[in-house]
Each structure stands twice: as structure tokens, then as C-alpha cells.
Amino acid sequence: MNKRVVILISGRGSNMTALIEATRERDYPAEIVGVIADRADARGLNAAAALGIEAKAITPTDHADKVALDAALDAELTRLKADIVCLAGYMRLLTPAFTEKWAGKMVNIHPSLLPLFKGLDTHRKALDAGMRLHGCTVHFVTAEMDAGPIIAQAAVPVLPGDDEDRLAARVLSAEHRLYPLALKLVAQGKVRMEAGRAAFDDLPADGMLLSPGSATSETDIEQLARMTP
Ligand code: GRF
């Protein structure tokens, strides 16, 4: 039986789209059954609906506090019979009760090679630090932001002349390939959260660390660089 996945977003939803498309491929062990945004104007909501996915907003303005917001979120996940939750640009810290309830079943993608550069402005931080490699990480979500057990990472080069937009685009392209690979492992039960670590059955064969050489063409990067988050 395919795992039922709900994606939480706040904006553009390009990772969401990548996940929806990947899960529609033959033999993928999960399906996206809903998309929830924390803002009614999140562009990804329209994109999800256009792809035939049930999409709705659950916003802080409609709820008294964070606890009430996360309770509404949890109720919706239960209604959708979610097995797995994917955060994809969800710009809100979840309450400890919520992260505890979904521990081991909730994953996030972060645009840096964690534990470097937690939080916002990761591409600026990587450039300021003079990094030659940057990338993205899929990890289990715990109460501490961007600190949960690491499932998969992809590295991309930092090239001469990069600015934040070009670097972000190169990382985003890697995100779109990494997230579906990581979700597949979670859906298959090949990686689990155990004692605060990601425990693997065996080493995944299908490239969980994408090497710099596998970055897509510069034309693709130019296109992605024009996408606003
Ligand atoms: C991505 O860079 C993701 O890593 C970060 O937020 C951004 C969301 O972009 N958490 P999108 O909405 O998936 O296009």
C-alpha cells in the first residue's frame, strides 16, 4: 500500500511540485494526498490544485495561538489519513507537541549542508563563508529547528561569480532531485528515526549524495534563478 503524504508549504511550492511529479512515477511507494499552506496566498496552493491535489490554507489569523494552529493542522492530517508529512518551504516553527506526535514521520528540506547554516539566508551565509561546496539536506523534523537526523544530502559547487540567486538556483535544482529520493526511502521504511539518528537498512544505491558533477545545465540554473521564492 502506498504511503499517504501531505506536504506543508508557505510559498512558491517548487519542491512540492517536484514531489507530486515524482510520486506519480510508476512503482513510487507514496502518493501526495494533500497540500496545506499557512497562508491563503501561497502560490503553491494553485499549483497543487492544478495538478489535481486537494489544497487548502490553515492560517495563524484563523487561530488563537500556535497550539490551536498546530491542532488544526493535526486534525487535517488525520482527516487526510497522512502517514508522512513533508515540509517544503513551510516557514513556521511547529510546536513541540506537534513535532513529537509526528516524530519519525515528518521530514523537511533545508537549503544548506546541515549542520552548517541553519535558519534563513543560507546562500548568503555560504557565500560569506567562502564555501566551495554548498547544497541541501533532507532531515527528520524534531523540535529544534533544522537539527533533526539527516537522511540525505546533495552537494553543488559554489562557482566564481555566483551571487545569491545563481547559487540558490543551483541548490534548488539539487533539492528537486534529492527530496523525491529521500521521501522514497522514508516511504519504503528503509530509513527510520531511532535514538535521535537516521538508521538505514542498507546504503541506498541511487545516489543520496549528488556530486557537484551532476548539477544540471547552466540554462536550467538561469531559469531557476528567475523564480522568486
Ligand atoms: C527551498 O529552498 C527549501 O529548501 C526551503 O524553502 C525553499 C522553498 O522553495 N526550505 P519552494 O517553495 O519549494 O520553491
mmCIF file of N, CA and C in Angstrom, residues 9-144:
data_model
loop_
_atom_site.group_PDB
_atom_site.id
_atom_site.type_symbol
_atom_site.label_atom_id
_atom_site.label_comp_id
_atom_site.label_asym_id
_atom_site.label_seq_id
_atom_site.Cartn_x
_atom_site.Cartn_y
_atom_site.Cartn_z
ATOM 1 N N ILE A 9 3.447 23.843 2.924
ATOM 2 C CA ILE A 9 4.190 24.877 2.195
ATOM 3 C C ILE A 9 3.832 26.269 2.740
ATOM 4 N N SER A 10 4.633 27.257 2.313
ATOM 5 C CA SER A 10 4.279 28.656 2.598
ATOM 6 C C SER A 10 4.305 29.512 1.338
ATOM 7 N N GLY A 11 4.965 29.038 0.280
ATOM 8 C CA GLY A 11 5.157 29.926 -0.869
ATOM 9 C C GLY A 11 5.033 29.261 -2.210
ATOM 10 N N ARG A 12 6.101 29.407 -2.977
ATOM 11 C CA ARG A 12 6.174 29.019 -4.390
ATOM 12 C C ARG A 12 5.828 27.545 -4.642
ATOM 13 N N GLY A 13 6.360 26.662 -3.814
ATOM 14 C CA GLY A 13 5.985 25.250 -3.947
ATOM 15 C C GLY A 13 6.704 24.484 -5.046
ATOM 16 N N SER A 14 7.931 24.880 -5.368
ATOM 17 C CA SER A 14 8.622 24.127 -6.438
ATOM 18 C C SER A 14 9.038 22.737 -5.950
ATOM 19 N N ASN A 15 9.434 22.606 -4.692
ATOM 20 C CA ASN A 15 9.738 21.265 -4.163
ATOM 21 C C ASN A 15 8.466 20.419 -4.099
ATOM 22 N N MET A 16 7.363 21.065 -3.730
ATOM 23 C CA MET A 16 6.069 20.381 -3.710
ATOM 24 C C MET A 16 5.758 19.797 -5.086
ATOM 25 N N THR A 17 5.944 20.611 -6.121
ATOM 26 C CA THR A 17 5.661 20.143 -7.483
ATOM 27 C C THR A 17 6.583 18.984 -7.850
ATOM 28 N N ALA A 18 7.848 19.105 -7.468
ATOM 29 C CA ALA A 18 8.791 18.017 -7.768
ATOM 30 C C ALA A 18 8.345 16.722 -7.084
ATOM 31 N N LEU A 19 7.848 16.843 -5.854
ATOM 32 C CA LEU A 19 7.381 15.644 -5.132
ATOM 33 C C LEU A 19 6.124 15.067 -5.783
ATOM 34 N N ILE A 20 5.199 15.945 -6.155
ATOM 35 C CA ILE A 20 3.956 15.450 -6.783
ATOM 36 C C ILE A 20 4.305 14.699 -8.068
ATOM 37 N N GLU A 21 5.182 15.303 -8.867
ATOM 38 C CA GLU A 21 5.531 14.661 -10.144
ATOM 39 C C GLU A 21 6.252 13.330 -9.910
ATOM 40 N N ALA A 22 7.184 13.314 -8.976
ATOM 41 C CA ALA A 22 7.949 12.084 -8.734
ATOM 42 C C ALA A 22 7.043 10.962 -8.223
ATOM 43 N N THR A 23 6.098 11.324 -7.342
ATOM 44 C CA THR A 23 5.259 10.267 -6.755
ATOM 45 C C THR A 23 4.288 9.688 -7.783
ATOM 46 N N ARG A 24 4.134 10.380 -8.913
ATOM 47 C CA ARG A 24 3.246 9.842 -9.956
ATOM 48 C C ARG A 24 3.973 8.883 -10.885
ATOM 49 N N GLU A 25 5.272 8.736 -10.671
ATOM 50 C CA GLU A 25 6.007 7.774 -11.495
ATOM 51 C C GLU A 25 5.677 6.358 -11.049
ATOM 52 N N ARG A 26 5.830 5.438 -11.992
ATOM 53 C CA ARG A 26 5.464 4.038 -11.741
ATOM 54 C C ARG A 26 6.257 3.467 -10.562
ATOM 55 N N ASP A 27 5.580 2.712 -9.735
ATOM 56 C CA ASP A 27 6.203 1.999 -8.618
ATOM 57 C C ASP A 27 6.706 2.903 -7.493
ATOM 58 N N TYR A 28 6.421 4.209 -7.537
ATOM 59 C CA TYR A 28 6.830 5.063 -6.412
ATOM 60 C C TYR A 28 5.981 4.645 -5.198
ATOM 61 N N PRO A 29 6.606 4.497 -4.019
ATOM 62 C CA PRO A 29 5.878 3.899 -2.886
ATOM 63 C C PRO A 29 5.023 4.877 -2.071
ATOM 64 N N ALA A 30 4.771 6.064 -2.597
ATOM 65 C CA ALA A 30 3.972 7.041 -1.847
ATOM 66 C C ALA A 30 3.151 7.880 -2.812
ATOM 67 N N GLU A 31 2.069 8.460 -2.286
ATOM 68 C CA GLU A 31 1.289 9.398 -3.101
ATOM 69 C C GLU A 31 0.991 10.649 -2.284
ATOM 70 N N ILE A 32 0.895 11.781 -2.966
ATOM 71 C CA ILE A 32 0.583 13.033 -2.285
ATOM 72 C C ILE A 32 -0.937 13.157 -2.213
ATOM 73 N N VAL A 33 -1.473 13.202 -0.998
ATOM 74 C CA VAL A 33 -2.930 13.232 -0.845
ATOM 75 C C VAL A 33 -3.437 14.607 -0.421
ATOM 76 N N GLY A 34 -2.536 15.539 -0.157
ATOM 77 C CA GLY A 34 -2.993 16.881 0.203
ATOM 78 C C GLY A 34 -1.836 17.840 0.349
ATOM 79 N N VAL A 35 -2.153 19.114 0.166
ATOM 80 C CA VAL A 35 -1.175 20.184 0.379
ATOM 81 C C VAL A 35 -1.832 21.211 1.291
ATOM 82 N N ILE A 36 -1.099 21.630 2.316
ATOM 83 C CA ILE A 36 -1.626 22.629 3.255
ATOM 84 C C ILE A 36 -0.625 23.781 3.328
ATOM 85 N N ALA A 37 -1.140 25.013 3.243
ATOM 86 C CA ALA A 37 -0.276 26.189 3.373
ATOM 87 C C ALA A 37 -0.680 26.971 4.608
ATOM 88 N N ASP A 38 0.280 27.743 5.144
ATOM 89 C CA ASP A 38 -0.053 28.579 6.298
ATOM 90 C C ASP A 38 -0.469 29.979 5.857
ATOM 91 N N ARG A 39 -0.605 30.187 4.539
ATOM 92 C CA ARG A 39 -1.114 31.464 4.040
ATOM 93 C C ARG A 39 -1.973 31.209 2.810
ATOM 94 N N ALA A 40 -3.083 31.932 2.758
ATOM 95 C CA ALA A 40 -4.042 31.702 1.684
ATOM 96 C C ALA A 40 -3.470 32.086 0.331
ATOM 97 N N ASP A 41 -2.469 32.998 0.336
ATOM 98 C CA ASP A 41 -1.921 33.451 -0.954
ATOM 99 C C ASP A 41 -0.676 32.672 -1.378
ATOM 100 N N ALA A 42 -0.393 31.570 -0.729
ATOM 101 C CA ALA A 42 0.774 30.767 -1.129
ATOM 102 C C ALA A 42 0.569 30.284 -2.573
ATOM 103 N N ARG A 43 1.565 30.602 -3.429
ATOM 104 C CA ARG A 43 1.392 30.272 -4.845
ATOM 105 C C ARG A 43 1.280 28.770 -5.084
ATOM 106 N N GLY A 44 1.918 28.011 -4.231
ATOM 107 C CA GLY A 44 1.890 26.560 -4.396
ATOM 108 C C GLY A 44 0.488 25.967 -4.281
ATOM 109 N N LEU A 45 -0.420 26.668 -3.600
ATOM 110 C CA LEU A 45 -1.785 26.135 -3.463
ATOM 111 C C LEU A 45 -2.445 25.998 -4.833
ATOM 112 N N ASN A 46 -2.292 27.016 -5.675
ATOM 113 C CA ASN A 46 -2.869 26.954 -7.027
ATOM 114 C C ASN A 46 -2.182 25.870 -7.852
ATOM 115 N N ALA A 47 -0.858 25.799 -7.705
ATOM 116 C CA ALA A 47 -0.107 24.795 -8.468
ATOM 117 C C ALA A 47 -0.565 23.391 -8.089
ATOM 118 N N ALA A 48 -0.792 23.177 -6.791
ATOM 119 C CA ALA A 48 -1.236 21.852 -6.324
ATOM 120 C C ALA A 48 -2.626 21.539 -6.875
ATOM 121 N N ALA A 49 -3.529 22.518 -6.776
ATOM 122 C CA ALA A 49 -4.894 22.304 -7.262
ATOM 123 C C ALA A 49 -4.875 22.000 -8.758
ATOM 124 N N ALA A 50 -4.002 22.708 -9.502
ATOM 125 C CA ALA A 50 -3.907 22.479 -10.952
ATOM 126 C C ALA A 50 -3.429 21.062 -11.251
ATOM 127 N N LEU A 51 -2.699 20.493 -10.319
ATOM 128 C CA LEU A 51 -2.221 19.117 -10.505
ATOM 129 C C LEU A 51 -3.203 18.102 -9.913
ATOM 130 N N GLY A 52 -4.365 18.592 -9.483
ATOM 131 C CA GLY A 52 -5.414 17.695 -9.017
ATOM 132 C C GLY A 52 -5.258 17.247 -7.580
ATOM 133 N N ILE A 53 -4.494 18.008 -6.797
ATOM 134 C CA ILE A 53 -4.282 17.651 -5.392
ATOM 135 C C ILE A 53 -5.153 18.553 -4.509
ATOM 136 N N GLU A 54 -5.775 17.965 -3.503
ATOM 137 C CA GLU A 54 -6.566 18.749 -2.549
ATOM 138 C C GLU A 54 -5.640 19.723 -1.819
ATOM 139 N N ALA A 55 -5.960 21.010 -1.900
ATOM 140 C CA ALA A 55 -5.055 22.019 -1.331
ATOM 141 C C ALA A 55 -5.854 23.035 -0.538
ATOM 142 N N LYS A 56 -5.362 23.359 0.666
ATOM 143 C CA LYS A 56 -6.085 24.333 1.481
ATOM 144 C C LYS A 56 -5.126 25.102 2.377
ATOM 145 N N ALA A 57 -5.593 26.251 2.869
ATOM 146 C CA ALA A 57 -4.784 27.041 3.793
ATOM 147 C C ALA A 57 -5.306 26.855 5.216
ATOM 148 N N ILE A 58 -4.386 26.712 6.160
ATOM 149 C CA ILE A 58 -4.718 26.744 7.592
ATOM 150 C C ILE A 58 -3.816 27.821 8.170
ATOM 151 N N THR A 59 -4.399 28.977 8.487
ATOM 152 C CA THR A 59 -3.571 30.161 8.741
ATOM 153 C C THR A 59 -3.590 30.599 10.204
ATOM 154 N N PRO A 60 -2.519 31.261 10.645
ATOM 155 C CA PRO A 60 -2.465 31.749 12.032
ATOM 156 C C PRO A 60 -3.561 32.765 12.332
ATOM 157 N N THR A 61 -3.978 33.532 11.332
ATOM 158 C CA THR A 61 -5.013 34.543 11.593
ATOM 159 C C THR A 61 -6.346 33.917 11.995
ATOM 160 N N ASP A 62 -6.558 32.661 11.596
ATOM 161 C CA ASP A 62 -7.817 31.994 11.945
ATOM 162 C C ASP A 62 -7.731 31.229 13.261
ATOM 163 N N HIS A 63 -6.583 31.329 13.931
ATOM 164 C CA HIS A 63 -6.401 30.537 15.157
ATOM 165 C C HIS A 63 -5.813 31.395 16.274
ATOM 166 N N ALA A 64 -6.203 31.068 17.502
ATOM 167 C CA ALA A 64 -5.845 31.914 18.648
ATOM 168 C C ALA A 64 -4.342 31.956 18.887
ATOM 169 N N ASP A 65 -3.675 30.819 18.747
ATOM 170 C CA ASP A 65 -2.235 30.774 19.007
ATOM 171 C C ASP A 65 -1.618 29.593 18.258
ATOM 172 N N LYS A 66 -0.307 29.398 18.458
ATOM 173 C CA LYS A 66 0.410 28.325 17.752
ATOM 174 C C LYS A 66 -0.161 26.952 18.078
ATOM 175 N N VAL A 67 -0.561 26.783 19.339
ATOM 176 C CA VAL A 67 -1.089 25.478 19.760
ATOM 177 C C VAL A 67 -2.381 25.169 18.999
ATOM 178 N N ALA A 68 -3.237 26.167 18.881
ATOM 179 C CA ALA A 68 -4.504 25.977 18.168
ATOM 180 C C ALA A 68 -4.248 25.746 16.675
ATOM 181 N N LEU A 69 -3.281 26.479 16.126
ATOM 182 C CA LEU A 69 -2.946 26.318 14.705
ATOM 183 C C LEU A 69 -2.458 24.896 14.431
ATOM 184 N N ASP A 70 -1.541 24.425 15.271
ATOM 185 C CA ASP A 70 -0.989 23.085 15.046
ATOM 186 C C ASP A 70 -2.033 21.999 15.327
ATOM 187 N N ALA A 71 -2.970 22.289 16.224
ATOM 188 C CA ALA A 71 -4.057 21.327 16.475
ATOM 189 C C ALA A 71 -4.936 21.209 15.225
ATOM 190 N N ALA A 72 -5.186 22.338 14.570
ATOM 191 C CA ALA A 72 -5.990 22.313 13.337
ATOM 192 C C ALA A 72 -5.250 21.567 12.232
ATOM 193 N N LEU A 73 -3.943 21.796 12.186
ATOM 194 C CA LEU A 73 -3.099 21.109 11.206
ATOM 195 C C LEU A 73 -3.148 19.597 11.446
ATOM 196 N N ASP A 74 -3.016 19.229 12.699
ATOM 197 C CA ASP A 74 -3.023 17.819 13.057
ATOM 198 C C ASP A 74 -4.372 17.172 12.712
ATOM 199 N N ALA A 75 -5.448 17.914 12.959
ATOM 200 C CA ALA A 75 -6.784 17.382 12.650
ATOM 201 C C ALA A 75 -6.915 17.150 11.141
ATOM 202 N N GLU A 76 -6.379 18.075 10.353
ATOM 203 C CA GLU A 76 -6.458 17.931 8.894
ATOM 204 C C GLU A 76 -5.606 16.752 8.410
ATOM 205 N N LEU A 77 -4.442 16.590 9.013
ATOM 206 C CA LEU A 77 -3.580 15.458 8.640
ATOM 207 C C LEU A 77 -4.269 14.137 8.972
ATOM 208 N N THR A 78 -4.976 14.125 10.091
ATOM 209 C CA THR A 78 -5.703 12.922 10.494
ATOM 210 C C THR A 78 -6.843 12.652 9.514
ATOM 211 N N ARG A 79 -7.558 13.720 9.141
ATOM 212 C CA ARG A 79 -8.663 13.560 8.176
ATOM 213 C C ARG A 79 -8.150 13.000 6.837
ATOM 214 N N LEU A 80 -6.970 13.482 6.451
ATOM 215 C CA LEU A 80 -6.388 13.027 5.177
ATOM 216 C C LEU A 80 -5.699 11.657 5.311
ATOM 217 N N LYS A 81 -5.717 11.121 6.518
ATOM 218 C CA LYS A 81 -5.058 9.824 6.806
ATOM 219 C C LYS A 81 -3.593 9.835 6.383
ATOM 220 N N ALA A 82 -2.900 10.925 6.756
ATOM 221 C CA ALA A 82 -1.499 11.066 6.378
ATOM 222 C C ALA A 82 -0.630 10.060 7.122
ATOM 223 N N ASP A 83 0.271 9.423 6.387
ATOM 224 C CA ASP A 83 1.293 8.580 7.018
ATOM 225 C C ASP A 83 2.578 9.375 7.217
ATOM 226 N N ILE A 84 2.854 10.278 6.265
ATOM 227 C CA ILE A 84 4.105 11.036 6.260
ATOM 228 C C ILE A 84 3.781 12.502 5.963
ATOM 229 N N VAL A 85 4.514 13.403 6.625
ATOM 230 C CA VAL A 85 4.367 14.848 6.356
ATOM 231 C C VAL A 85 5.680 15.354 5.783
ATOM 232 N N CYS A 86 5.600 16.066 4.669
ATOM 233 C CA CYS A 86 6.795 16.678 4.070
ATOM 234 C C CYS A 86 6.691 18.192 4.197
ATOM 235 N N LEU A 87 7.651 18.803 4.879
ATOM 236 C CA LEU A 87 7.725 20.259 4.903
ATOM 237 C C LEU A 87 8.512 20.684 3.670
ATOM 238 N N ALA A 88 7.953 21.604 2.907
ATOM 239 C CA ALA A 88 8.631 22.053 1.682
ATOM 240 C C ALA A 88 8.505 23.570 1.614
ATOM 241 N N GLY A 89 9.413 24.243 2.330
ATOM 242 C CA GLY A 89 9.324 25.692 2.395
ATOM 243 C C GLY A 89 8.211 26.145 3.321
ATOM 244 N N TYR A 90 7.938 25.365 4.368
ATOM 245 C CA TYR A 90 6.939 25.771 5.376
ATOM 246 C C TYR A 90 7.666 26.646 6.390
ATOM 247 N N MET A 91 7.333 27.948 6.406
ATOM 248 C CA MET A 91 8.152 28.936 7.110
ATOM 249 C C MET A 91 7.681 29.193 8.538
ATOM 250 N N ARG A 92 7.270 28.156 9.216
ATOM 251 C CA ARG A 92 6.708 28.333 10.551
ATOM 252 C C ARG A 92 7.267 27.246 11.461
ATOM 253 N N LEU A 93 7.654 27.656 12.656
ATOM 254 C CA LEU A 93 8.138 26.658 13.613
ATOM 255 C C LEU A 93 6.956 25.896 14.187
ATOM 256 N N LEU A 94 7.051 24.592 14.222
ATOM 257 C CA LEU A 94 5.957 23.774 14.740
ATOM 258 C C LEU A 94 6.136 23.588 16.247
ATOM 259 N N THR A 95 5.027 23.405 16.947
ATOM 260 C CA THR A 95 5.101 23.261 18.407
ATOM 261 C C THR A 95 5.735 21.905 18.767
ATOM 262 N N PRO A 96 6.376 21.826 19.941
ATOM 263 C CA PRO A 96 6.981 20.561 20.366
ATOM 264 C C PRO A 96 5.966 19.410 20.407
ATOM 265 N N ALA A 97 4.739 19.695 20.810
ATOM 266 C CA ALA A 97 3.733 18.616 20.874
ATOM 267 C C ALA A 97 3.489 18.052 19.471
ATOM 268 N N PHE A 98 3.453 18.932 18.497
ATOM 269 C CA PHE A 98 3.208 18.506 17.121
ATOM 270 C C PHE A 98 4.406 17.705 16.576
ATOM 271 N N THR A 99 5.617 18.229 16.794
ATOM 272 C CA THR A 99 6.796 17.515 16.281
ATOM 273 C C THR A 99 6.950 16.164 16.981
ATOM 274 N N GLU A 100 6.570 16.114 18.242
ATOM 275 C CA GLU A 100 6.647 14.854 18.994
ATOM 276 C C GLU A 100 5.675 13.832 18.402
ATOM 277 N N LYS A 101 4.458 14.306 18.122
ATOM 278 C CA LYS A 101 3.437 13.389 17.606
ATOM 279 C C LYS A 101 3.849 12.811 16.245
ATOM 280 N N TRP A 102 4.498 13.636 15.416
ATOM 281 C CA TRP A 102 4.858 13.203 14.064
ATOM 282 C C TRP A 102 6.325 12.767 13.964
ATOM 283 N N ALA A 103 6.971 12.580 15.096
ATOM 284 C CA ALA A 103 8.391 12.204 15.092
ATOM 285 C C ALA A 103 8.623 10.935 14.264
ATOM 286 N N GLY A 104 9.605 11.006 13.390
ATOM 287 C CA GLY A 104 9.929 9.862 12.545
ATOM 288 C C GLY A 104 9.059 9.761 11.308
ATOM 289 N N LYS A 105 8.013 10.604 11.268
ATOM 290 C CA LYS A 105 7.101 10.573 10.111
ATOM 291 C C LYS A 105 7.065 11.920 9.403
ATOM 292 N N MET A 106 7.871 12.860 9.870
ATOM 293 C CA MET A 106 7.851 14.206 9.272
ATOM 294 C C MET A 106 9.267 14.573 8.852
ATOM 295 N N VAL A 107 9.390 15.036 7.601
ATOM 296 C CA VAL A 107 10.710 15.382 7.064
ATOM 297 C C VAL A 107 10.669 16.802 6.494
ATOM 298 N N ASN A 108 11.866 17.384 6.363
ATOM 299 C CA ASN A 108 11.990 18.762 5.862
ATOM 300 C C ASN A 108 13.157 18.815 4.894
ATOM 301 N N ILE A 109 13.091 19.762 3.961
ATOM 302 C CA ILE A 109 14.265 20.024 3.132
ATOM 303 C C ILE A 109 14.790 21.403 3.473
ATOM 304 N N HIS A 110 16.109 21.476 3.651
ATOM 305 C CA HIS A 110 16.746 22.735 4.048
ATOM 306 C C HIS A 110 17.860 23.052 3.043
ATOM 307 N N PRO A 111 17.947 24.319 2.609
ATOM 308 C CA PRO A 111 18.905 24.638 1.556
ATOM 309 C C PRO A 111 20.326 24.911 2.052
ATOM 310 N N SER A 112 20.905 23.955 2.756
ATOM 311 C CA SER A 112 22.333 24.008 3.090
ATOM 312 C C SER A 112 22.768 22.595 3.453
ATOM 313 N N LEU A 113 24.069 22.420 3.538
ATOM 314 C CA LEU A 113 24.595 21.146 4.034
ATOM 315 C C LEU A 113 24.619 21.256 5.558
ATOM 316 N N LEU A 114 23.536 20.821 6.175
ATOM 317 C CA LEU A 114 23.460 20.880 7.644
ATOM 318 C C LEU A 114 24.553 20.000 8.244
ATOM 319 N N PRO A 115 25.092 20.322 9.424
ATOM 320 C CA PRO A 115 24.599 21.349 10.342
ATOM 321 C C PRO A 115 25.100 22.766 10.055
ATOM 322 N N LEU A 116 25.716 22.991 8.910
ATOM 323 C CA LEU A 116 26.090 24.363 8.563
ATOM 324 C C LEU A 116 24.845 25.161 8.168
ATOM 325 N N PHE A 117 24.831 26.415 8.523
ATOM 326 C CA PHE A 117 23.865 27.384 8.005
ATOM 327 C C PHE A 117 22.405 27.001 8.248
ATOM 328 N N LYS A 118 22.052 26.862 9.516
ATOM 329 C CA LYS A 118 20.641 26.676 9.877
ATOM 330 C C LYS A 118 19.891 27.987 9.652
ATOM 331 N N GLY A 119 18.575 27.916 9.611
ATOM 332 C CA GLY A 119 17.767 29.136 9.540
ATOM 333 C C GLY A 119 17.699 29.733 8.146
ATOM 334 N N LEU A 120 17.578 31.062 8.115
ATOM 335 C CA LEU A 120 17.342 31.766 6.847
ATOM 336 C C LEU A 120 18.652 32.195 6.185
ATOM 337 N N ASP A 121 18.529 32.696 4.957
ATOM 338 C CA ASP A 121 19.654 33.296 4.209
ATOM 339 C C ASP A 121 20.843 32.348 4.072
ATOM 340 N N THR A 122 20.569 31.099 3.807
ATOM 341 C CA THR A 122 21.642 30.103 3.764
ATOM 342 C C THR A 122 22.623 30.357 2.621
ATOM 343 N N HIS A 123 22.118 30.868 1.491
ATOM 344 C CA HIS A 123 23.012 31.067 0.335
ATOM 345 C C HIS A 123 23.956 32.246 0.599
ATOM 346 N N ARG A 124 23.428 33.296 1.215
ATOM 347 C CA ARG A 124 24.275 34.429 1.613
ATOM 348 C C ARG A 124 25.343 33.951 2.608
ATOM 349 N N LYS A 125 24.919 33.139 3.572
ATOM 350 C CA LYS A 125 25.862 32.650 4.584
ATOM 351 C C LYS A 125 26.961 31.797 3.932
ATOM 352 N N ALA A 126 26.590 30.967 2.963
ATOM 353 C CA ALA A 126 27.585 30.110 2.297
ATOM 354 C C ALA A 126 28.567 30.964 1.502
ATOM 355 N N LEU A 127 28.055 31.996 0.827
ATOM 356 C CA LEU A 127 28.945 32.889 0.064
ATOM 357 C C LEU A 127 29.858 33.650 1.017
ATOM 358 N N ASP A 128 29.292 34.177 2.101
ATOM 359 C CA ASP A 128 30.096 34.951 3.063
ATOM 360 C C ASP A 128 31.196 34.093 3.693
ATOM 361 N N ALA A 129 30.902 32.800 3.858
ATOM 362 C CA ALA A 129 31.883 31.910 4.487
ATOM 363 C C ALA A 129 32.946 31.450 3.491
ATOM 364 N N GLY A 130 32.768 31.807 2.214
ATOM 365 C CA GLY A 130 33.746 31.402 1.206
ATOM 366 C C GLY A 130 33.695 29.914 0.895
ATOM 367 N N MET A 131 32.516 29.314 1.045
ATOM 368 C CA MET A 131 32.384 27.881 0.771
ATOM 369 C C MET A 131 32.640 27.581 -0.706
ATOM 370 N N ARG A 132 33.261 26.450 -0.978
ATOM 371 C CA ARG A 132 33.396 25.988 -2.367
ATOM 372 C C ARG A 132 32.341 24.939 -2.689
ATOM 373 N N LEU A 133 31.774 24.341 -1.632
ATOM 374 C CA LEU A 133 30.651 23.419 -1.788
ATOM 375 C C LEU A 133 29.488 23.926 -0.937
ATOM 376 N N HIS A 134 28.286 23.772 -1.485
ATOM 377 C CA HIS A 134 27.079 24.140 -0.758
ATOM 378 C C HIS A 134 26.074 23.032 -1.103
ATOM 379 N N GLY A 135 24.842 23.144 -0.664
ATOM 380 C CA GLY A 135 23.932 22.064 -1.021
ATOM 381 C C GLY A 135 22.644 22.088 -0.233
ATOM 382 N N CYS A 136 22.051 20.912 -0.101
ATOM 383 C CA CYS A 136 20.764 20.817 0.583
ATOM 384 C C CYS A 136 20.708 19.510 1.374
ATOM 385 N N THR A 137 19.800 19.504 2.334
ATOM 386 C CA THR A 137 19.684 18.381 3.273
ATOM 387 C C THR A 137 18.216 18.028 3.481
ATOM 388 N N VAL A 138 17.904 16.751 3.455
ATOM 389 C CA VAL A 138 16.578 16.292 3.905
ATOM 390 C C VAL A 138 16.789 15.628 5.261
ATOM 391 N N HIS A 139 15.992 16.051 6.241
ATOM 392 C CA HIS A 139 16.166 15.518 7.598
ATOM 393 C C HIS A 139 14.818 15.278 8.263
ATOM 394 N N PHE A 140 14.813 14.385 9.245
ATOM 395 C CA PHE A 140 13.625 14.220 10.074
ATOM 396 C C PHE A 140 13.437 15.494 10.889
ATOM 397 N N VAL A 141 12.188 15.856 11.144
ATOM 398 C CA VAL A 141 11.914 17.074 11.896
ATOM 399 C C VAL A 141 11.801 16.754 13.385
ATOM 400 N N THR A 142 12.544 17.533 14.173
ATOM 401 C CA THR A 142 12.442 17.456 15.634
ATOM 402 C C THR A 142 12.094 18.856 16.138
ATOM 403 N N ALA A 143 11.949 19.004 17.446
ATOM 404 C CA ALA A 143 11.508 20.292 17.983
ATOM 405 C C ALA A 143 12.516 21.400 17.688
ATOM 406 N N GLU A 144 13.802 21.052 17.612
ATOM 407 C CA GLU A 144 14.827 22.065 17.358
ATOM 408 C C GLU A 144 14.954 22.314 15.852
#
